[in-house]
């Protein structure tokens, strides 16, 4: 059973309401002014020229379980949360997505020009795009699992619960994230910044 994918130029639809949520809007509680909404819409259109979404995934067998560690054929995954998530899984899929560097370079240019509002909105658009790219990959994997008579757990990323950021390097390496330009800083942050890694368990129905 393989869930190996390499996708480039993923067709993304960036939802304006998600961008507004990243900017702190909560329905019925806070509302973004009309003039800023117009700017969000304009920058979302502009961002299409700055985003190059890519994704990759690879699956590996799980060799052993304990209450706080899962041993796969390539790396041990630490944490009680991840052990609980994968307790019924036979395989684990390592996933990575990125939207590339160009949008981040534009954000830095806007900051240098003291255009902070535009930089902040573009940053929210980038976060939305990175998550949407991971949703796209997740949906493809889910469809493949169904085709094979299998099911998937929800996805889980480093930094959630007790799943440590120090696992980032292994997730990038074994998902094939380096092939789409993702690196990990000494403080375990992903580069480009608008990148996402995650794991998903594969279960028998």
Short mmCIF file of C-alpha atoms in Angstrom, two decimals:
data_model
loop_
_atom_site.label_atom_id
_atom_site.label_comp_id
_atom_site.label_asym_id
_atom_site.label_seq_id
_atom_site.Cartn_x
_atom_site.Cartn_y
_atom_site.Cartn_z
CA UNK A 1 0.00 0.00 0.00
CA UNK A 2 1.69 3.20 -1.12
CA UNK A 3 0.49 6.76 -0.69
CA UNK A 4 3.41 8.38 -2.51
CA UNK A 5 2.45 11.61 -4.29
CA UNK A 6 4.34 14.58 -5.71
CA UNK A 7 2.15 17.48 -6.83
CA UNK A 8 3.20 20.82 -8.31
CA UNK A 9 1.12 23.88 -9.23
CA UNK A 10 -1.85 22.72 -7.20
CA UNK A 11 -5.02 24.60 -8.23
CA UNK A 12 -6.03 26.43 -5.04
CA UNK A 13 -9.14 28.42 -4.24
CA UNK A 14 -8.28 30.86 -1.45
CA UNK A 15 -11.44 31.53 0.56
CA UNK A 16 -11.81 35.17 1.60
CA UNK A 17 -13.64 34.18 4.80
CA UNK A 18 -10.65 32.06 5.85
CA UNK A 19 -8.30 35.00 5.26
CA UNK A 20 -10.56 37.18 7.42
CA UNK A 21 -10.52 34.50 10.13
CA UNK A 22 -6.70 34.55 10.12
CA UNK A 23 -6.95 38.32 10.52
CA UNK A 24 -9.02 37.87 13.69
CA UNK A 25 -12.59 38.13 12.47
CA UNK A 26 -15.13 36.09 14.40
CA UNK A 27 -18.66 35.94 13.00
CA UNK A 28 -21.10 37.85 15.16
CA UNK A 29 -18.32 39.17 17.42
CA UNK A 30 -15.88 41.16 15.30
CA UNK A 31 -16.25 42.51 11.78
CA UNK A 32 -13.60 43.76 9.35
CA UNK A 33 -14.39 47.22 7.89
CA UNK A 34 -15.66 47.38 4.29
CA UNK A 35 -12.61 49.25 2.97
CA UNK A 36 -10.26 46.59 4.37
CA UNK A 37 -12.42 43.85 2.85
CA UNK A 38 -11.86 45.45 -0.54
CA UNK A 39 -8.11 45.41 0.09
CA UNK A 40 -8.29 41.74 1.12
CA UNK A 41 -10.08 40.87 -2.13
CA UNK A 42 -7.56 42.82 -4.22
CA UNK A 43 -4.54 41.26 -2.50
CA UNK A 44 -6.06 37.77 -2.74
CA UNK A 45 -6.27 38.19 -6.51
CA UNK A 46 -2.71 39.58 -6.61
CA UNK A 47 -1.40 36.68 -4.50
CA UNK A 48 -2.13 34.25 -7.35
CA UNK A 49 1.00 35.57 -9.05
CA UNK A 50 3.07 34.92 -5.91
CA UNK A 51 1.99 31.42 -4.90
CA UNK A 52 3.32 28.13 -6.32
CA UNK A 53 1.66 25.41 -4.23
CA UNK A 54 3.36 22.01 -4.10
CA UNK A 55 2.77 18.89 -2.05
CA UNK A 56 4.38 15.55 -1.38
CA UNK A 57 3.60 12.45 0.66
CA UNK A 58 5.05 9.02 1.40
CA UNK A 59 3.76 6.17 3.54
CA UNK A 60 5.61 3.81 5.86
CA UNK A 61 4.71 0.76 7.91
CA UNK A 62 4.24 1.02 11.67
CA UNK A 63 6.43 -1.55 13.44
CA UNK A 64 5.45 -1.17 17.10
CA UNK A 65 3.25 0.79 19.51
CA UNK A 66 3.57 1.97 23.08
CA UNK A 67 1.72 4.56 25.16
CA UNK A 68 4.08 7.36 24.21
CA UNK A 69 5.96 6.38 21.06
CA UNK A 70 5.20 4.91 17.65
CA UNK A 71 8.01 3.14 15.82
CA UNK A 72 7.81 3.28 12.03
CA UNK A 73 10.21 1.71 9.58
CA UNK A 74 12.07 5.04 9.22
CA UNK A 75 11.69 7.04 12.46
CA UNK A 76 10.18 6.93 15.94
CA UNK A 77 7.25 9.33 16.53
CA UNK A 78 7.19 10.56 20.15
CA UNK A 79 4.22 11.71 22.21
CA UNK A 80 1.11 10.33 23.87
CA UNK A 81 -1.17 12.22 21.50
CA UNK A 82 0.38 10.69 18.41
CA UNK A 83 0.36 7.22 19.99
CA UNK A 84 -3.36 7.62 20.68
CA UNK A 85 -4.07 8.90 17.16
CA UNK A 86 -2.25 6.00 15.47
CA UNK A 87 -3.23 3.15 17.81
CA UNK A 88 -5.41 1.46 15.14
CA UNK A 89 -3.21 2.33 12.15
CA UNK A 90 -1.06 -0.03 10.10
CA UNK A 91 0.80 2.67 8.22
CA UNK A 92 1.54 6.35 8.61
CA UNK A 93 1.65 8.91 5.79
CA UNK A 94 4.17 11.74 6.06
CA UNK A 95 2.90 14.89 4.27
CA UNK A 96 4.44 18.25 3.38
CA UNK A 97 3.10 21.25 1.44
CA UNK A 98 4.45 24.68 0.62
CA UNK A 99 3.47 27.75 -1.39
CA UNK A 100 7.09 28.71 -2.11
CA UNK A 101 9.18 31.79 -1.29
CA UNK A 102 7.81 34.53 -3.54
CA UNK A 103 4.88 35.64 -1.39
CA UNK A 104 7.14 35.87 1.66
CA UNK A 105 9.58 38.04 -0.29
CA UNK A 106 6.70 40.38 -1.18
CA UNK A 107 5.65 40.54 2.50
CA UNK A 108 9.21 41.50 3.47
CA UNK A 109 9.25 44.19 0.76
CA UNK A 110 6.00 45.68 2.07
CA UNK A 111 7.36 45.68 5.63
CA UNK A 112 10.50 47.47 4.47
CA UNK A 113 8.22 50.13 2.91
CA UNK A 114 6.21 50.38 6.18
CA UNK A 115 3.08 49.09 4.42
CA UNK A 116 2.19 46.98 7.44
CA UNK A 117 -1.54 46.52 6.75
CA UNK A 118 -0.90 45.09 3.29
CA UNK A 119 1.92 42.89 4.66
CA UNK A 120 -0.37 41.57 7.41
CA UNK A 121 -3.17 40.76 4.96
CA UNK A 122 -0.76 39.06 2.57
CA UNK A 123 0.61 37.03 5.47
CA UNK A 124 -2.95 35.85 6.28
CA UNK A 125 -3.49 34.97 2.63
CA UNK A 126 -0.27 32.93 2.68
CA UNK A 127 -1.35 31.03 5.81
CA UNK A 128 -4.72 30.30 4.21
CA UNK A 129 -3.06 29.09 1.00
CA UNK A 130 -0.63 26.80 2.87
CA UNK A 131 -3.49 25.21 4.82
CA UNK A 132 -5.59 24.89 1.67
CA UNK A 133 -2.73 23.10 -0.10
CA UNK A 134 -2.60 20.59 2.79
CA UNK A 135 -6.41 20.18 2.59
CA UNK A 136 -6.04 19.43 -1.13
CA UNK A 137 -3.38 16.76 -0.46
CA UNK A 138 -5.42 15.32 2.43
CA UNK A 139 -8.50 14.97 0.20
CA UNK A 140 -6.52 13.18 -2.52
CA UNK A 141 -5.10 10.76 0.05
CA UNK A 142 -8.56 10.17 1.49
CA UNK A 143 -9.92 9.35 -1.96
CA UNK A 144 -7.04 6.93 -2.58
CA UNK A 145 -7.64 5.27 0.79
CA UNK A 146 -11.33 4.76 -0.02
CA UNK A 147 -10.37 3.29 -3.40
CA UNK A 148 -8.15 0.78 -1.56
CA UNK A 149 -10.82 -0.08 1.00
CA UNK A 150 -8.96 1.74 3.78
CA UNK A 151 -9.64 4.77 5.96
CA UNK A 152 -7.48 7.59 7.35
CA UNK A 153 -7.17 9.24 10.73
CA UNK A 154 -7.34 13.02 10.98
CA UNK A 155 -4.05 14.72 10.22
CA UNK A 156 -1.72 15.90 12.95
CA UNK A 157 1.14 18.40 12.77
CA UNK A 158 4.23 19.05 14.92
CA UNK A 159 3.46 21.59 17.64
CA UNK A 160 -0.03 20.18 18.28
CA UNK A 161 -0.43 18.67 21.75
CA UNK A 162 2.77 16.94 22.82
CA UNK A 163 3.99 16.17 19.26
CA UNK A 164 7.31 18.04 19.30
CA UNK A 165 8.57 20.49 16.68
CA UNK A 166 11.89 18.62 16.77
CA UNK A 167 10.28 15.97 14.53
CA UNK A 168 10.04 18.50 11.66
CA UNK A 169 13.35 17.47 10.10
CA UNK A 170 12.30 13.82 9.89
CA UNK A 171 8.87 14.69 8.48
CA UNK A 172 10.41 16.86 5.77
CA UNK A 173 13.02 14.20 4.92
CA UNK A 174 10.69 11.21 4.79
CA UNK A 175 7.74 12.97 3.14
CA UNK A 176 10.01 14.15 0.32
CA UNK A 177 9.54 17.77 1.42
CA UNK A 178 13.09 18.62 0.37
CA UNK A 179 12.11 17.84 -3.24
CA UNK A 180 9.60 20.75 -3.16
CA UNK A 181 12.08 23.13 -1.54
CA UNK A 182 11.24 22.82 2.17
CA UNK A 183 14.04 23.09 4.74
CA UNK A 184 14.08 23.18 8.55
CA UNK A 185 15.84 25.90 10.57
CA UNK A 186 17.94 25.11 13.69
CA UNK A 187 14.89 26.18 15.75
CA UNK A 188 12.72 23.66 13.81
CA UNK A 189 10.80 26.27 11.84
CA UNK A 190 9.92 25.45 8.24
CA UNK A 191 11.48 27.39 5.37
CA UNK A 192 9.66 28.72 3.33
CA UNK A 193 7.62 29.90 6.32
CA UNK A 194 4.31 29.18 4.57
CA UNK A 195 4.82 25.43 4.60
CA UNK A 196 3.02 22.70 6.52
CA UNK A 197 3.97 19.17 7.58
CA UNK A 198 1.61 16.56 8.97
CA UNK A 199 1.14 12.86 9.54
CA UNK A 200 -1.97 10.77 8.85
CA UNK A 201 -2.62 7.20 9.97
CA UNK A 202 -3.87 4.51 7.58
CA UNK A 203 -6.40 2.06 9.02
CA UNK A 204 -8.16 -1.02 7.72
CA UNK A 205 -11.93 -0.62 7.52
#
